[in-house]
Amino acid sequence: MADEQGLTEAQIAVHWREEEYYHPPASFIGQANAADPRIHNQFREELFPECFKAYADLLDWDKYWHTTLDTSNAPFWKWFVGGRLNASYNCVDRHLEKNRNKAAFIWVPEPEDEETVTLTYQELYERVNEFAALLRDFCGVKTGDRITFHLPMTPELPVAMLACARLGVIHSEVFGGFSGNACGDRIVDSGSNILITMDSYYRNGDLLDHKVKADEAVAVAEAEGVNVDKVLVWRRYPGKYSSPTPMVEGRDYFVDEVLKDYRGAKVDPVSLPAEAPLFLMYTSGTTGRPKGCQHSTGGYLSYVTGTAKYYQDIQPEDTYWCLADIGWITGHSYIVYGPLSLGASSVLFEGVPTYPDPGRAWRIAERLGVNIFHTAPTTIRMLRKAGPDEPQKYNYHFKHMTTVGEPIEPEVWRWYHEVVGKGEAIIVDTWWQTETGGFLGSTLPALQPMKPGSCGPSVLGIYGAVYDENGDEVPAGSGKAGNIVIRNPWPGIFQTIWGQPERFVEVYYEKYCKDKNSTDWRDWPYFPGDGAMQAADGYFRILGRVDDVINVAGHRLGTKELESAALTVEDVAEAAAVPVMDEIRGRAVEIYASLKPGFEADDKAAGKVRQAIRTEIGPIATPKHVWLVPDMPKTRSGKIMRRVIASISNFTDVGDITTLANPEIVEEIQKHVQASKVAQGEAPQELSAVELAEIQRFGQEE
Ligand code: PRX
């Protein structure tokens, strides 16, 4: 991974100070699901793959499986073969007998004067059945069809997910904050003919028009040859339409109106093979086309149930709040499927946790008696900046907290522990991905001490390692970084990329595959695309992506997607996207663009590029700056040197540029960009060795 100018792995290690351990409080250990040290024994590598029976046995199966892991079509693993089950039954029906009046979801609307809505398991059961009946009879969908959702954080989203799961229909939720265009692309990729959306939702005090995005999505899909027959529109306030965008006759339907015909309807859960796909979740990669990660029913549900039990420590009396969006994998696995399968009470929050003031999140925790809290470093940084002393003003007590989605800085971790957790809560730093269904790296709460900034060792049944470029293992404690790999399959791993099986093998398995004809899982290590270091205690420190992906506020944005969005502007000839360090979001995006001859490099052009990115992808991708440059630094073969422009944006050394085709352009861009940044109050900040290494290797894959 080291290059001539960059830091070597050993240098990164030297710069990295080992943090001290924090030990789990006795009060936590006394009650934890994972307090029994024998649990490690059950997951010893010699017991693989049968060890995962422990997770699958947490579910109700219509038919028990005969083969735990079938590797015959490597690396398309099949788990729990021969087994049949239904995810909706496991998350809803099976809890009715003992817990019908228990809260399944507690929904907190953003406006503080709106009542909290509690959905008991009984009520969820009724609503899921009615909506499943509507999907089956009004929309005519059947097992194996795909439906796209573009839903915000309201109870209608999990109701729709569970209704699809009941029918064996594959749901594909597109994050509500994504643009209509992004939603349209995903409709096309998945071949959905039904779109489920909502008229409006609250964010930061505004009731946003969301329906308008459905019209854009349908138009994009139609232009690419996919017809959306029906758009189902939930209303934020049933009976009252809160969007200025007209409904389209014969295509758009208000769900609350159609549902009247299905009052009290019941739909038998369809008994599905364990390998039946449950959902698609799109994520970014190195090429522009998004990847629809296909997750299974039996393997996925077993894995999220087991990890929610042992790593989230969810127990019957707990109130669990995962402050993430269901539009991301975190929400699917650890707001909906994992907690519900365990029969938990899961809090859903519509809005922004700092609205109307930085105490909002802690008021919710206090009022609902939340004792398990789960969020991402970007939110923790935001809450810390907006109200560093707020938590102590509220009387809540967490036993357990999670951080997920990006590396957390040790000082932010300590604020989370001392101030948010009041020194009482255990923290798990869970490292994983959209593709992996559930956690891969984390400490086992109660049994393993925490170390700020490190996710911990591999979780139960996962055998992680760090490999160098040749596939040789970099030993733990060697002080060297490399690529983290998982040496074995596990039930939560995605089954394939929807419609792109070759890409699935190429991106995740080809790099370290020992023998392409082998059906032995030992020959197929999984390559997640992250750099990491493993300390002598076996704990991993994740260093970030090794591909062309920028992690903005815990969300993956591919450089190619950003650049293609910029290129939709007529003026733009070439564009390059690079990461820049950001206090709250971890990383932000900066775009460099050169214009075609005859176009004026002015604020208007830069504004068009910014707007194009918002329209194509969504506000989350809004660049911090758009720099219009006369030319890009390029190699002699014409490739844009992203590492050079990333260095300029981050005020770091641009390294050796003598081999470039146009080295003189570097200084010109550097002067302009850095002078403008300083003029806008963006002083150069000192980067850690890890951050420096990320910038210096950015775009190196090219
Ligand atoms: O680079 C890693 C980072 O986020 C990537 C996965 O992003 P996504 O698929 O959007 O899933 C996010 C929620 C699971 C990883 O490849 N990442 C995720 N969790 C951590 C992390 N980096 C460091 N520490 C983590 N805990």
PDB file of C-alpha atoms in Angstrom, residues 332-468:
ATOM      1  CA  HIS A 332     -32.909  -2.435   7.972  1.00  0.00           C
ATOM      2  CA  SER A 333     -30.806  -4.664  10.208  1.00  0.00           C
ATOM      3  CA  TYR A 334     -30.864  -2.830  13.517  1.00  0.00           C
ATOM      4  CA  ILE A 335     -34.087  -0.798  13.557  1.00  0.00           C
ATOM      5  CA  VAL A 336     -36.399  -3.259  11.853  1.00  0.00           C
ATOM      6  CA  TYR A 337     -35.367  -6.876  11.300  1.00  0.00           C
ATOM      7  CA  GLY A 338     -33.007  -7.592  14.225  1.00  0.00           C
ATOM      8  CA  PRO A 339     -34.932  -5.858  17.016  1.00  0.00           C
ATOM      9  CA  LEU A 340     -38.362  -7.011  15.801  1.00  0.00           C
ATOM     10  CA  SER A 341     -37.278 -10.579  15.416  1.00  0.00           C
ATOM     11  CA  LEU A 342     -36.269 -10.396  19.099  1.00  0.00           C
ATOM     12  CA  GLY A 343     -39.653  -8.862  20.016  1.00  0.00           C
ATOM     13  CA  ALA A 344     -38.118  -5.562  21.118  1.00  0.00           C
ATOM     14  CA  SER A 345     -39.558  -2.046  21.363  1.00  0.00           C
ATOM     15  CA  SER A 346     -37.781   0.023  18.721  1.00  0.00           C
ATOM     16  CA  VAL A 347     -37.949   3.819  18.537  1.00  0.00           C
ATOM     17  CA  LEU A 348     -38.332   5.561  15.154  1.00  0.00           C
ATOM     18  CA  PHE A 349     -37.566   9.251  14.875  1.00  0.00           C
ATOM     19  CA  GLU A 350     -38.703  11.283  11.891  1.00  0.00           C
ATOM     20  CA  GLY A 351     -36.392  14.234  12.024  1.00  0.00           C
ATOM     21  CA  VAL A 352     -33.113  15.847  12.897  1.00  0.00           C
ATOM     22  CA  PRO A 353     -31.840  15.257  16.454  1.00  0.00           C
ATOM     23  CA  THR A 354     -30.720  18.871  16.893  1.00  0.00           C
ATOM     24  CA  TYR A 355     -34.122  20.314  15.942  1.00  0.00           C
ATOM     25  CA  PRO A 356     -35.501  22.510  17.438  1.00  0.00           C
ATOM     26  CA  ASP A 357     -32.498  22.606  19.774  1.00  0.00           C
ATOM     27  CA  PRO A 358     -29.535  20.400  20.708  1.00  0.00           C
ATOM     28  CA  GLY A 359     -31.383  18.862  23.665  1.00  0.00           C
ATOM     29  CA  ARG A 360     -33.996  17.166  21.498  1.00  0.00           C
ATOM     30  CA  ALA A 361     -32.393  13.732  21.321  1.00  0.00           C
ATOM     31  CA  TRP A 362     -31.906  13.598  25.084  1.00  0.00           C
ATOM     32  CA  ARG A 363     -35.483  14.696  25.756  1.00  0.00           C
ATOM     33  CA  ILE A 364     -36.686  11.792  23.619  1.00  0.00           C
ATOM     34  CA  ALA A 365     -34.403   9.412  25.509  1.00  0.00           C
ATOM     35  CA  GLU A 366     -35.655  10.737  28.842  1.00  0.00           C
ATOM     36  CA  ARG A 367     -39.330  10.672  27.960  1.00  0.00           C
ATOM     37  CA  LEU A 368     -39.361   7.229  26.397  1.00  0.00           C
ATOM     38  CA  GLY A 369     -36.967   5.649  28.873  1.00  0.00           C
ATOM     39  CA  VAL A 370     -34.543   4.649  26.126  1.00  0.00           C
ATOM     40  CA  ASN A 371     -31.737   2.514  27.548  1.00  0.00           C
ATOM     41  CA  ILE A 372     -29.999   1.338  24.368  1.00  0.00           C
ATOM     42  CA  PHE A 373     -28.811   4.023  21.966  1.00  0.00           C
ATOM     43  CA  HIS A 374     -27.275   3.533  18.541  1.00  0.00           C
ATOM     44  CA  THR A 375     -25.947   6.140  16.103  1.00  0.00           C
ATOM     45  CA  ALA A 376     -23.083   7.200  13.826  1.00  0.00           C
ATOM     46  CA  PRO A 377     -19.964   9.285  14.530  1.00  0.00           C
ATOM     47  CA  THR A 378     -21.239  12.078  12.289  1.00  0.00           C
ATOM     48  CA  THR A 379     -24.321  12.472  14.509  1.00  0.00           C
ATOM     49  CA  ILE A 380     -22.213  12.235  17.647  1.00  0.00           C
ATOM     50  CA  ARG A 381     -19.923  14.987  16.327  1.00  0.00           C
ATOM     51  CA  MET A 382     -22.930  17.122  15.437  1.00  0.00           C
ATOM     52  CA  LEU A 383     -24.538  16.683  18.866  1.00  0.00           C
ATOM     53  CA  ARG A 384     -21.237  17.376  20.570  1.00  0.00           C
ATOM     54  CA  LYS A 385     -20.687  20.570  18.621  1.00  0.00           C
ATOM     55  CA  ALA A 386     -24.237  21.842  19.001  1.00  0.00           C
ATOM     56  CA  GLY A 387     -24.658  21.053  22.694  1.00  0.00           C
ATOM     57  CA  PRO A 388     -21.633  19.632  24.469  1.00  0.00           C
ATOM     58  CA  ASP A 389     -23.282  19.875  27.903  1.00  0.00           C
ATOM     59  CA  GLU A 390     -26.858  19.047  26.953  1.00  0.00           C
ATOM     60  CA  PRO A 391     -26.964  15.360  27.972  1.00  0.00           C
ATOM     61  CA  GLN A 392     -26.414  16.099  31.656  1.00  0.00           C
ATOM     62  CA  LYS A 393     -29.562  18.233  31.738  1.00  0.00           C
ATOM     63  CA  TYR A 394     -31.735  15.199  31.063  1.00  0.00           C
ATOM     64  CA  ASN A 395     -32.555  12.276  33.238  1.00  0.00           C
ATOM     65  CA  TYR A 396     -31.979   9.263  31.044  1.00  0.00           C
ATOM     66  CA  HIS A 397     -29.654   6.314  31.542  1.00  0.00           C
ATOM     67  CA  PHE A 398     -28.174   4.222  28.765  1.00  0.00           C
ATOM     68  CA  LYS A 399     -26.818   0.778  29.486  1.00  0.00           C
ATOM     69  CA  HIS A 400     -25.501   0.339  25.966  1.00  0.00           C
ATOM     70  CA  MET A 401     -24.464   2.574  23.059  1.00  0.00           C
ATOM     71  CA  THR A 402     -23.310   1.874  19.509  1.00  0.00           C
ATOM     72  CA  THR A 403     -21.249   3.805  17.021  1.00  0.00           C
ATOM     73  CA  VAL A 404     -21.354   2.717  13.375  1.00  0.00           C
ATOM     74  CA  GLY A 405     -20.526   3.731   9.845  1.00  0.00           C
ATOM     75  CA  GLU A 406     -17.127   5.427   9.950  1.00  0.00           C
ATOM     76  CA  PRO A 407     -14.066   5.561  12.133  1.00  0.00           C
ATOM     77  CA  ILE A 408     -14.651   7.515  15.347  1.00  0.00           C
ATOM     78  CA  GLU A 409     -11.953   9.818  16.659  1.00  0.00           C
ATOM     79  CA  PRO A 410     -10.835   8.803  20.175  1.00  0.00           C
ATOM     80  CA  GLU A 411     -11.741  12.227  21.618  1.00  0.00           C
ATOM     81  CA  VAL A 412     -15.240  12.012  20.155  1.00  0.00           C
ATOM     82  CA  TRP A 413     -15.510   8.470  21.525  1.00  0.00           C
ATOM     83  CA  ARG A 414     -14.598   9.772  24.993  1.00  0.00           C
ATOM     84  CA  TRP A 415     -17.277  12.480  24.850  1.00  0.00           C
ATOM     85  CA  TYR A 416     -19.799   9.827  23.823  1.00  0.00           C
ATOM     86  CA  HIS A 417     -18.724   7.657  26.742  1.00  0.00           C
ATOM     87  CA  GLU A 418     -18.427  10.290  29.448  1.00  0.00           C
ATOM     88  CA  VAL A 419     -21.106  12.799  28.513  1.00  0.00           C
ATOM     89  CA  VAL A 420     -23.753  10.947  26.488  1.00  0.00           C
ATOM     90  CA  GLY A 421     -23.272   7.637  28.299  1.00  0.00           C
ATOM     91  CA  LYS A 422     -22.657   9.399  31.635  1.00  0.00           C
ATOM     92  CA  GLY A 423     -19.806   6.953  32.178  1.00  0.00           C
ATOM     93  CA  GLU A 424     -22.384   4.197  32.738  1.00  0.00           C
ATOM     94  CA  ALA A 425     -22.879   2.728  29.282  1.00  0.00           C
ATOM     95  CA  ILE A 426     -20.941   0.133  27.411  1.00  0.00           C
ATOM     96  CA  ILE A 427     -19.976   1.188  23.857  1.00  0.00           C
ATOM     97  CA  VAL A 428     -19.692  -1.045  20.828  1.00  0.00           C
ATOM     98  CA  ASP A 429     -17.955   0.353  17.741  1.00  0.00           C
ATOM     99  CA  THR A 430     -19.441  -1.862  15.051  1.00  0.00           C
ATOM    100  CA  TRP A 431     -17.612  -2.151  11.759  1.00  0.00           C
ATOM    101  CA  TRP A 432     -19.527  -3.644   8.828  1.00  0.00           C
ATOM    102  CA  GLN A 433     -21.117  -2.763   5.471  1.00  0.00           C
ATOM    103  CA  THR A 434     -24.272  -2.783   3.377  1.00  0.00           C
ATOM    104  CA  GLU A 435     -22.993  -5.977   1.803  1.00  0.00           C
ATOM    105  CA  THR A 436     -22.381  -7.834   5.044  1.00  0.00           C
ATOM    106  CA  GLY A 437     -25.903  -7.689   6.496  1.00  0.00           C
ATOM    107  CA  GLY A 438     -24.664  -7.321  10.052  1.00  0.00           C
ATOM    108  CA  PHE A 439     -21.635  -6.618  12.222  1.00  0.00           C
ATOM    109  CA  LEU A 440     -18.183  -7.935  11.334  1.00  0.00           C
ATOM    110  CA  GLY A 441     -15.986  -6.249  13.907  1.00  0.00           C
ATOM    111  CA  SER A 442     -16.949  -5.247  17.451  1.00  0.00           C
ATOM    112  CA  THR A 443     -16.124  -5.994  21.038  1.00  0.00           C
ATOM    113  CA  LEU A 444     -18.480  -8.438  22.703  1.00  0.00           C
ATOM    114  CA  PRO A 445     -20.105  -6.250  25.335  1.00  0.00           C
ATOM    115  CA  ALA A 446     -19.538  -7.521  28.861  1.00  0.00           C
ATOM    116  CA  LEU A 447     -16.673  -9.772  27.861  1.00  0.00           C
ATOM    117  CA  GLN A 448     -14.181  -7.629  25.990  1.00  0.00           C
ATOM    118  CA  PRO A 449     -12.819  -4.224  26.995  1.00  0.00           C
ATOM    119  CA  MET A 450     -13.377  -1.224  24.720  1.00  0.00           C
ATOM    120  CA  LYS A 451     -10.592   0.700  23.011  1.00  0.00           C
ATOM    121  CA  PRO A 452     -11.489   4.136  21.591  1.00  0.00           C
ATOM    122  CA  GLY A 453     -10.992   4.321  17.826  1.00  0.00           C
ATOM    123  CA  SER A 454     -10.760   0.538  17.343  1.00  0.00           C
ATOM    124  CA  CYS A 455     -13.813  -1.508  16.486  1.00  0.00           C
ATOM    125  CA  GLY A 456     -12.431  -4.485  18.372  1.00  0.00           C
ATOM    126  CA  PRO A 457     -11.833  -8.038  17.167  1.00  0.00           C
ATOM    127  CA  SER A 458     -13.939  -9.931  14.632  1.00  0.00           C
ATOM    128  CA  VAL A 459     -17.371 -10.811  15.984  1.00  0.00           C
ATOM    129  CA  LEU A 460     -18.530 -14.344  16.803  1.00  0.00           C
ATOM    130  CA  GLY A 461     -18.146 -16.703  13.855  1.00  0.00           C
ATOM    131  CA  ILE A 462     -16.194 -14.186  11.762  1.00  0.00           C
ATOM    132  CA  TYR A 463     -12.509 -14.854  11.173  1.00  0.00           C
ATOM    133  CA  GLY A 464     -10.924 -11.600  10.068  1.00  0.00           C
ATOM    134  CA  ALA A 465      -7.325 -10.941   9.083  1.00  0.00           C
ATOM    135  CA  VAL A 466      -5.184  -8.278   7.441  1.00  0.00           C
ATOM    136  CA  TYR A 467      -3.567  -9.226   4.133  1.00  0.00           C
ATOM    137  CA  ASP A 468      -0.930  -7.459   2.098  1.00  0.00           C
TER     138      ASP A 468
END
